[in-house]
């Protein structure tokens, strides 16, 4: 795969996905069918129980899911997503979300995403998502 596609997708996400900026997430890896994103949990990510809000973790997983599923340069949009929370994350924890393609067909693809604590490797959540793959490139050249 052309590295230019990865860079275009990464730049497009950084420039246009407002939640990415809000979370303070960083793309640390991207390949065909996979991606990795890191984010430090901050005070404004916490819920009333003083642990990372489930919606923040879901959003982090969804962002890395979008990167992996669009890494081929073909437009892919989520049609299904499910998350299981395993362990809480707290302020100061750095979370690592890794997406890996499980199956890719002509129109549908499934991805498995794990969210874990960077320093201990403890699993925080498991996310599974499915996309519809359109028959069109993300970027028209």
Tab-separated table of N, CA and C in Angstrom:
chain	number	residue	atom	x	y	z
A	1	UNK	N	0.837	-1.177	0.000
A	1	UNK	CA	0.000	0.000	0.000
A	1	UNK	C	0.877	1.234	0.000
A	2	UNK	N	0.423	2.222	-0.673
A	2	UNK	CA	1.140	3.477	-0.800
A	2	UNK	C	1.109	4.253	0.521
A	3	UNK	N	2.279	4.596	1.041
A	3	UNK	CA	2.368	5.363	2.287
A	3	UNK	C	1.619	6.687	2.182
A	4	UNK	N	1.496	7.222	0.958
A	4	UNK	CA	0.788	8.490	0.774
A	4	UNK	C	-0.674	8.379	1.203
A	5	UNK	N	-1.293	7.233	0.964
A	5	UNK	CA	-2.688	7.035	1.374
A	5	UNK	C	-2.797	7.131	2.892
A	6	UNK	N	-1.880	6.469	3.613
A	6	UNK	CA	-1.904	6.525	5.077
A	6	UNK	C	-1.788	7.967	5.559
A	7	UNK	N	-0.837	8.683	4.988
A	7	UNK	CA	-0.627	10.071	5.392
A	7	UNK	C	-1.847	10.927	5.086
A	8	UNK	N	-2.466	10.706	3.930
A	8	UNK	CA	-3.666	11.466	3.574
A	8	UNK	C	-4.798	11.182	4.551
A	9	UNK	N	-5.002	9.910	4.875
A	9	UNK	CA	-6.069	9.545	5.812
A	9	UNK	C	-5.775	10.149	7.187
A	10	UNK	N	-4.536	10.009	7.673
A	10	UNK	CA	-4.166	10.566	8.975
A	10	UNK	C	-4.382	12.078	9.004
A	11	UNK	N	-3.904	12.769	7.986
A	11	UNK	CA	-4.056	14.223	7.936
A	11	UNK	C	-5.517	14.634	7.866
A	12	UNK	N	-6.303	13.899	7.095
A	12	UNK	CA	-7.726	14.197	6.973
A	12	UNK	C	-8.414	14.064	8.338
A	13	UNK	N	-8.093	13.003	9.059
A	13	UNK	CA	-8.676	12.793	10.388
A	13	UNK	C	-8.244	13.908	11.337
A	14	UNK	N	-6.951	14.207	11.377
A	14	UNK	CA	-6.459	15.260	12.270
A	14	UNK	C	-7.143	16.595	11.988
A	15	UNK	N	-7.353	16.923	10.723
A	15	UNK	CA	-7.921	18.215	10.345
A	15	UNK	C	-9.435	18.283	10.496
A	16	UNK	N	-10.124	17.167	10.326
A	16	UNK	CA	-11.582	17.217	10.239
A	16	UNK	C	-12.344	16.535	11.361
A	17	UNK	N	-11.719	15.692	12.137
A	17	UNK	CA	-12.426	14.999	13.208
A	17	UNK	C	-12.231	15.771	14.512
A	18	UNK	N	-13.238	16.520	14.895
A	18	UNK	CA	-13.139	17.404	16.068
A	18	UNK	C	-12.977	16.629	17.379
A	19	UNK	N	-13.568	15.444	17.475
A	19	UNK	CA	-13.417	14.647	18.694
A	19	UNK	C	-11.983	14.167	18.885
A	20	UNK	N	-11.292	13.943	17.786
A	20	UNK	CA	-9.894	13.511	17.866
A	20	UNK	C	-9.090	14.549	18.640
A	21	UNK	N	-9.294	15.805	18.276
A	21	UNK	CA	-8.601	16.892	18.965
A	21	UNK	C	-9.038	17.032	20.412
A	22	UNK	N	-10.334	16.893	20.665
A	22	UNK	CA	-10.856	16.999	22.026
A	22	UNK	C	-10.236	15.938	22.932
A	23	UNK	N	-10.109	14.733	22.424
A	23	UNK	CA	-9.537	13.647	23.220
A	23	UNK	C	-8.038	13.806	23.434
A	24	UNK	N	-7.382	14.533	22.539
A	24	UNK	CA	-5.933	14.635	22.611
A	24	UNK	C	-5.253	13.369	22.131
A	25	UNK	N	-5.927	12.633	21.249
A	25	UNK	CA	-5.411	11.353	20.748
A	25	UNK	C	-4.340	11.564	19.682
A	26	UNK	N	-3.420	10.624	19.614
A	26	UNK	CA	-2.334	10.649	18.631
A	26	UNK	C	-2.303	9.334	17.865
A	27	UNK	N	-2.220	9.430	16.551
A	27	UNK	CA	-2.077	8.238	15.713
A	27	UNK	C	-0.613	7.827	15.771
A	28	UNK	N	-0.342	6.615	16.227
A	28	UNK	CA	1.048	6.174	16.354
A	28	UNK	C	1.432	5.114	15.334
A	29	UNK	N	0.426	4.530	14.673
A	29	UNK	CA	0.727	3.495	13.677
A	29	UNK	C	-0.469	3.334	12.750
A	30	UNK	N	-0.173	3.068	11.480
A	30	UNK	CA	-1.239	2.794	10.522
A	30	UNK	C	-0.681	1.962	9.388
A	31	UNK	N	-1.373	0.866	9.107
A	31	UNK	CA	-1.024	-0.022	7.996
A	31	UNK	C	-2.320	-0.485	7.361
A	32	UNK	N	-2.215	-1.251	6.290
A	32	UNK	CA	-3.417	-1.815	5.672
A	32	UNK	C	-4.175	-2.653	6.682
A	33	UNK	N	-5.402	-2.238	6.984
A	33	UNK	CA	-6.252	-3.021	7.866
A	33	UNK	C	-5.949	-2.925	9.345
A	34	UNK	N	-5.023	-2.058	9.739
A	34	UNK	CA	-4.722	-1.923	11.166
A	34	UNK	C	-4.284	-0.498	11.491
A	35	UNK	N	-4.411	-0.156	12.761
A	35	UNK	CA	-3.988	1.169	13.223
A	35	UNK	C	-3.816	1.123	14.734
A	36	UNK	N	-3.090	2.110	15.249
A	36	UNK	CA	-2.886	2.238	16.692
A	36	UNK	C	-2.979	3.715	17.054
A	37	UNK	N	-3.706	4.004	18.127
A	37	UNK	CA	-3.892	5.372	18.605
A	37	UNK	C	-3.658	5.378	20.110
A	38	UNK	N	-3.037	6.454	20.612
A	38	UNK	CA	-2.804	6.590	22.049
A	38	UNK	C	-3.443	7.871	22.559
A	39	UNK	N	-3.845	7.835	23.828
A	39	UNK	CA	-4.481	8.990	24.442
A	39	UNK	C	-4.265	8.937	25.947
A	40	UNK	N	-3.935	10.086	26.536
A	40	UNK	CA	-3.823	10.135	27.991
A	40	UNK	C	-5.171	10.553	28.572
A	41	UNK	N	-5.629	9.816	29.582
A	41	UNK	CA	-6.888	10.142	30.253
A	41	UNK	C	-6.664	11.384	31.108
A	42	UNK	N	-7.519	12.391	30.886
A	42	UNK	CA	-7.416	13.656	31.616
A	42	UNK	C	-8.633	13.813	32.523
A	43	UNK	N	-8.588	14.802	33.386
A	43	UNK	CA	-9.687	15.051	34.330
A	43	UNK	C	-11.020	15.245	33.614
A	44	UNK	N	-11.007	15.925	32.459
A	44	UNK	CA	-12.271	16.174	31.744
A	44	UNK	C	-12.797	14.931	31.022
A	45	UNK	N	-12.101	13.811	31.107
A	45	UNK	CA	-12.569	12.538	30.546
A	45	UNK	C	-13.256	11.669	31.611
A	46	UNK	N	-13.261	12.137	32.860
A	46	UNK	CA	-13.773	11.321	33.963
A	46	UNK	C	-15.272	11.501	34.177
A	47	UNK	N	-15.899	10.436	34.673
A	47	UNK	CA	-17.313	10.515	35.041
A	47	UNK	C	-17.427	10.808	36.539
A	48	UNK	N	-18.643	10.743	37.074
A	48	UNK	CA	-18.866	11.052	38.485
A	48	UNK	C	-18.177	10.061	39.424
A	49	UNK	N	-17.893	8.860	38.939
A	49	UNK	CA	-17.199	7.854	39.754
A	49	UNK	C	-15.681	8.026	39.706
A	50	UNK	N	-15.228	9.083	39.020
A	50	UNK	CA	-13.790	9.407	38.906
A	50	UNK	C	-13.005	8.386	38.093
A	51	UNK	N	-13.676	7.713	37.164
A	51	UNK	CA	-13.005	6.835	36.204
A	51	UNK	C	-13.344	7.339	34.806
A	52	UNK	N	-12.567	6.916	33.832
A	52	UNK	CA	-12.759	7.384	32.461
A	52	UNK	C	-14.167	7.033	31.974
A	53	UNK	N	-14.853	8.024	31.468
A	53	UNK	CA	-16.201	7.865	30.928
A	53	UNK	C	-16.204	6.795	29.834
A	54	UNK	N	-17.171	5.899	29.874
A	54	UNK	CA	-17.266	4.847	28.865
A	54	UNK	C	-17.360	5.395	27.454
A	55	UNK	N	-18.024	6.528	27.299
A	55	UNK	CA	-18.147	7.140	25.973
A	55	UNK	C	-16.810	7.596	25.411
A	56	UNK	N	-15.898	7.996	26.285
A	56	UNK	CA	-14.557	8.398	25.847
A	56	UNK	C	-13.807	7.176	25.319
A	57	UNK	N	-13.896	6.070	26.038
A	57	UNK	CA	-13.221	4.837	25.612
A	57	UNK	C	-13.833	4.331	24.309
A	58	UNK	N	-15.164	4.380	24.213
A	58	UNK	CA	-15.838	3.966	22.977
A	58	UNK	C	-15.376	4.836	21.810
A	59	UNK	N	-15.307	6.146	22.038
A	59	UNK	CA	-14.886	7.063	20.976
A	59	UNK	C	-13.454	6.791	20.543
A	60	UNK	N	-12.560	6.537	21.487
A	60	UNK	CA	-11.178	6.203	21.145
A	60	UNK	C	-11.137	4.952	20.273
A	61	UNK	N	-11.884	3.923	20.661
A	61	UNK	CA	-11.939	2.684	19.875
A	61	UNK	C	-12.537	2.944	18.497
A	62	UNK	N	-13.564	3.779	18.435
A	62	UNK	CA	-14.215	4.101	17.167
A	62	UNK	C	-13.264	4.857	16.233
A	63	UNK	N	-12.438	5.729	16.792
A	63	UNK	CA	-11.475	6.478	15.974
A	63	UNK	C	-10.446	5.550	15.332
A	64	UNK	N	-9.894	4.625	16.110
A	64	UNK	CA	-8.894	3.709	15.547
A	64	UNK	C	-9.555	2.743	14.560
A	65	UNK	N	-10.804	2.396	14.813
A	65	UNK	CA	-11.616	1.581	13.897
A	65	UNK	C	-11.758	2.301	12.554
A	66	UNK	N	-12.055	3.596	12.595
A	66	UNK	CA	-12.189	4.383	11.359
A	66	UNK	C	-10.877	4.418	10.579
A	67	UNK	N	-9.772	4.588	11.278
A	67	UNK	CA	-8.465	4.620	10.608
A	67	UNK	C	-8.166	3.292	9.922
A	68	UNK	N	-8.335	2.197	10.642
A	68	UNK	CA	-8.027	0.879	10.077
A	68	UNK	C	-8.936	0.553	8.899
A	69	UNK	N	-10.220	0.850	9.034
A	69	UNK	CA	-11.168	0.473	7.981
A	69	UNK	C	-11.052	1.345	6.736
A	70	UNK	N	-10.495	2.540	6.882
A	70	UNK	CA	-10.306	3.424	5.729
A	70	UNK	C	-8.871	3.413	5.213
A	71	UNK	N	-8.037	2.541	5.749
A	71	UNK	CA	-6.611	2.518	5.405
A	71	UNK	C	-6.327	2.085	3.969
A	72	UNK	N	-7.313	1.528	3.293
A	72	UNK	CA	-7.123	1.118	1.896
A	72	UNK	C	-7.405	2.257	0.924
A	73	UNK	N	-7.873	3.388	1.462
A	73	UNK	CA	-8.212	4.514	0.600
A	73	UNK	C	-9.607	4.412	0.011
A	74	UNK	N	-10.375	3.410	0.452
A	74	UNK	CA	-11.756	3.215	0.010
A	74	UNK	C	-12.665	3.644	1.159
A	75	UNK	N	-13.683	4.442	0.856
A	75	UNK	CA	-14.584	4.940	1.887
A	75	UNK	C	-15.295	3.793	2.602
A	76	UNK	N	-15.177	3.780	3.926
A	76	UNK	CA	-15.820	2.766	4.766
A	76	UNK	C	-16.481	3.476	5.942
A	77	UNK	N	-17.756	3.163	6.177
A	77	UNK	CA	-18.492	3.772	7.286
A	77	UNK	C	-19.080	2.683	8.179
A	78	UNK	N	-19.052	2.942	9.470
A	78	UNK	CA	-19.542	1.968	10.447
A	78	UNK	C	-21.030	1.697	10.273
A	79	UNK	N	-21.393	0.421	10.386
A	79	UNK	CA	-22.802	0.039	10.393
A	79	UNK	C	-23.159	-0.689	11.692
A	80	UNK	N	-22.139	-1.100	12.440
A	80	UNK	CA	-22.378	-1.805	13.701
A	80	UNK	C	-21.140	-1.677	14.574
A	81	UNK	N	-21.359	-1.473	15.864
A	81	UNK	CA	-20.243	-1.419	16.809
A	81	UNK	C	-20.723	-1.891	18.175
A	82	UNK	N	-19.845	-2.592	18.867
A	82	UNK	CA	-20.165	-3.147	20.184
A	82	UNK	C	-18.907	-3.069	21.041
A	83	UNK	N	-19.090	-2.703	22.301
A	83	UNK	CA	-17.938	-2.632	23.204
A	83	UNK	C	-18.239	-3.373	24.504
A	84	UNK	N	-17.204	-3.985	25.049
A	84	UNK	CA	-17.264	-4.608	26.367
A	84	UNK	C	-16.188	-3.947	27.217
A	85	UNK	N	-16.592	-3.384	28.344
A	85	UNK	CA	-15.644	-2.750	29.256
A	85	UNK	C	-15.129	-3.803	30.232
A	86	UNK	N	-13.814	-3.834	30.399
A	86	UNK	CA	-13.184	-4.877	31.199
A	86	UNK	C	-12.644	-4.336	32.519
A	87	UNK	N	-12.003	-3.178	32.453
A	87	UNK	CA	-11.352	-2.608	33.636
A	87	UNK	C	-11.393	-1.081	33.504
A	88	UNK	N	-11.552	-0.350	34.604
A	88	UNK	CA	-11.601	1.108	34.492
A	88	UNK	C	-10.228	1.720	34.216
A	89	UNK	N	-10.275	2.882	33.601
A	89	UNK	CA	-9.071	3.691	33.399
A	89	UNK	C	-9.244	4.959	34.234
A	90	UNK	N	-8.134	5.495	34.691
A	90	UNK	CA	-8.175	6.663	35.573
A	90	UNK	C	-7.334	7.801	34.994
A	91	UNK	N	-7.525	8.984	35.546
A	91	UNK	CA	-6.755	10.149	35.110
A	91	UNK	C	-5.270	9.819	35.201
A	92	UNK	N	-4.546	10.166	34.161
A	92	UNK	CA	-3.111	9.894	34.101
A	92	UNK	C	-2.762	8.643	33.329
A	93	UNK	N	-3.704	7.707	33.213
A	93	UNK	CA	-3.450	6.499	32.414
A	93	UNK	C	-3.326	6.876	30.940
A	94	UNK	N	-2.375	6.272	30.253
A	94	UNK	CA	-2.305	6.403	28.802
A	94	UNK	C	-2.928	5.153	28.215
A	95	UNK	N	-3.946	5.371	27.381
A	95	UNK	CA	-4.642	4.260	26.745
A	95	UNK	C	-4.117	4.050	25.335
A	96	UNK	N	-3.982	2.795	24.960
A	96	UNK	CA	-3.558	2.416	23.614
A	96	UNK	C	-4.698	1.626	22.986
A	97	UNK	N	-5.187	2.119	21.859
A	97	UNK	CA	-6.240	1.418	21.118
A	97	UNK	C	-5.617	0.842	19.859
A	98	UNK	N	-5.764	-0.477	19.684
A	98	UNK	CA	-5.212	-1.165	18.512
A	98	UNK	C	-6.353	-1.796	17.728
A	99	UNK	N	-6.404	-1.486	16.442
A	99	UNK	CA	-7.422	-2.071	15.561
A	99	UNK	C	-6.753	-3.056	14.622
A	100	UNK	N	-7.410	-4.183	14.430
A	100	UNK	CA	-6.916	-5.210	13.514
A	100	UNK	C	-8.086	-5.737	12.696
A	101	UNK	N	-7.869	-5.799	11.398
A	101	UNK	CA	-8.898	-6.340	10.516
A	101	UNK	C	-9.093	-7.826	10.808
A	102	UNK	N	-10.334	-8.227	10.994
A	102	UNK	CA	-10.670	-9.625	11.232
A	102	UNK	C	-11.119	-10.289	9.936
A	103	UNK	N	-11.928	-9.574	9.158
A	103	UNK	CA	-12.400	-10.078	7.864
A	103	UNK	C	-12.718	-8.888	6.963
A	104	UNK	N	-12.349	-9.001	5.688
A	104	UNK	CA	-12.675	-7.954	4.714
A	104	UNK	C	-13.209	-8.602	3.461
A	105	UNK	N	-14.440	-8.267	3.127
A	105	UNK	CA	-15.053	-8.714	1.886
A	105	UNK	C	-15.208	-7.532	0.943
A	106	UNK	N	-15.940	-7.728	-0.125
A	106	UNK	CA	-16.132	-6.653	-1.106
A	106	UNK	C	-16.879	-5.459	-0.508
A	107	UNK	N	-17.935	-5.727	0.272
A	107	UNK	CA	-18.730	-4.622	0.806
A	107	UNK	C	-18.739	-4.524	2.329
A	108	UNK	N	-18.413	-5.585	3.035
A	108	UNK	CA	-18.415	-5.560	4.496
A	108	UNK	C	-17.056	-5.966	5.046
A	109	UNK	N	-16.685	-5.358	6.164
A	109	UNK	CA	-15.433	-5.717	6.837
A	109	UNK	C	-15.649	-5.621	8.343
A	110	UNK	N	-14.975	-6.499	9.077
A	110	UNK	CA	-15.087	-6.543	10.533
A	110	UNK	C	-13.713	-6.297	11.152
A	111	UNK	N	-13.701	-5.529	12.242
A	111	UNK	CA	-12.457	-5.165	12.923
A	111	UNK	C	-12.577	-5.451	14.412
A	112	UNK	N	-11.485	-5.902	15.002
A	112	UNK	CA	-11.385	-6.120	16.442
A	112	UNK	C	-10.454	-5.052	16.998
A	113	UNK	N	-10.889	-4.426	18.059
A	113	UNK	CA	-10.115	-3.354	18.677
A	113	UNK	C	-9.942	-3.670	20.160
A	114	UNK	N	-8.716	-3.561	20.638
A	114	UNK	CA	-8.461	-3.673	22.072
A	114	UNK	C	-7.990	-2.319	22.572
A	115	UNK	N	-8.456	-1.959	23.745
A	115	UNK	CA	-7.998	-0.746	24.420
A	115	UNK	C	-7.330	-1.221	25.698
A	116	UNK	N	-6.077	-0.814	25.883
A	116	UNK	CA	-5.333	-1.262	27.061
A	116	UNK	C	-4.542	-0.109	27.658
A	117	UNK	N	-4.074	-0.317	28.888
A	117	UNK	CA	-3.228	0.673	29.549
A	117	UNK	C	-1.807	0.485	29.042
A	118	UNK	N	-1.190	1.580	28.635
A	118	UNK	CA	0.145	1.499	28.037
A	118	UNK	C	1.186	0.975	29.023
A	119	UNK	N	1.152	1.448	30.253
A	119	UNK	CA	2.217	1.083	31.194
A	119	UNK	C	2.121	-0.345	31.726
A	120	UNK	N	0.920	-0.900	31.823
A	120	UNK	CA	0.771	-2.249	32.389
A	120	UNK	C	0.298	-3.291	31.378
A	121	UNK	N	-0.262	-2.825	30.262
A	121	UNK	CA	-0.818	-3.746	29.276
A	121	UNK	C	-2.185	-4.293	29.660
A	122	UNK	N	-2.715	-3.866	30.814
A	122	UNK	CA	-4.032	-4.337	31.249
A	122	UNK	C	-5.099	-3.940	30.236
A	123	UNK	N	-5.969	-4.881	29.910
A	123	UNK	CA	-7.058	-4.615	28.971
A	123	UNK	C	-8.126	-3.769	29.661
A	124	UNK	N	-8.565	-2.736	28.977
A	124	UNK	CA	-9.609	-1.844	29.471
A	124	UNK	C	-10.931	-2.150	28.771
A	125	UNK	N	-10.858	-2.449	27.464
A	125	UNK	CA	-12.084	-2.717	26.705
A	125	UNK	C	-11.779	-3.512	25.445
A	126	UNK	N	-12.817	-4.215	24.964
A	126	UNK	CA	-12.763	-4.902	23.676
A	126	UNK	C	-13.923	-4.374	22.846
A	127	UNK	N	-13.626	-3.990	21.601
A	127	UNK	CA	-14.602	-3.371	20.701
A	127	UNK	C	-14.594	-4.161	19.404
A	128	UNK	N	-15.770	-4.417	18.879
A	128	UNK	CA	-15.871	-5.056	17.568
A	128	UNK	C	-16.745	-4.171	16.695
A	129	UNK	N	-16.273	-3.894	15.493
A	129	UNK	CA	-17.035	-3.048	14.590
A	129	UNK	C	-17.087	-3.607	13.185
A	130	UNK	N	-18.166	-3.260	12.496
A	130	UNK	CA	-18.341	-3.662	11.099
A	130	UNK	C	-18.585	-2.406	10.267
A	131	UNK	N	-17.983	-2.379	9.086
A	131	UNK	CA	-18.177	-1.256	8.167
A	131	UNK	C	-18.784	-1.728	6.862
A	132	UNK	N	-19.456	-0.786	6.219
A	132	UNK	CA	-19.862	-0.967	4.829
A	132	UNK	C	-18.798	-0.276	3.996
A	133	UNK	N	-18.246	-0.996	3.022
A	133	UNK	CA	-17.196	-0.459	2.148
A	133	UNK	C	-17.846	0.007	0.846
A	134	UNK	N	-17.812	1.302	0.625
A	134	UNK	CA	-18.377	1.872	-0.592
A	134	UNK	C	-17.449	1.595	-1.763
A	135	UNK	N	-17.985	1.640	-2.926
A	135	UNK	CA	-17.185	1.409	-4.134
A	135	UNK	C	-16.667	2.744	-4.657
A	136	UNK	N	-16.017	3.492	-3.765
A	136	UNK	CA	-15.473	4.787	-4.164
A	136	UNK	C	-14.279	5.136	-3.282
A	137	UNK	N	-13.315	5.817	-3.858
A	137	UNK	CA	-12.148	6.212	-3.063
A	137	UNK	C	-12.511	7.346	-2.099
A	138	UNK	N	-11.781	7.423	-1.009
A	138	UNK	CA	-11.984	8.519	-0.060
A	138	UNK	C	-11.588	9.835	-0.715
A	139	UNK	N	-10.476	9.806	-1.413
A	139	UNK	CA	-9.935	11.014	-2.036
A	139	UNK	C	-10.024	10.896	-3.543
A	140	UNK	N	-10.660	11.860	-4.139
A	140	UNK	CA	-10.741	11.888	-5.598
A	140	UNK	C	-9.588	12.742	-6.107
A	141	UNK	N	-8.748	12.142	-6.899
A	141	UNK	CA	-7.524	12.838	-7.346
A	141	UNK	C	-7.710	13.476	-8.693
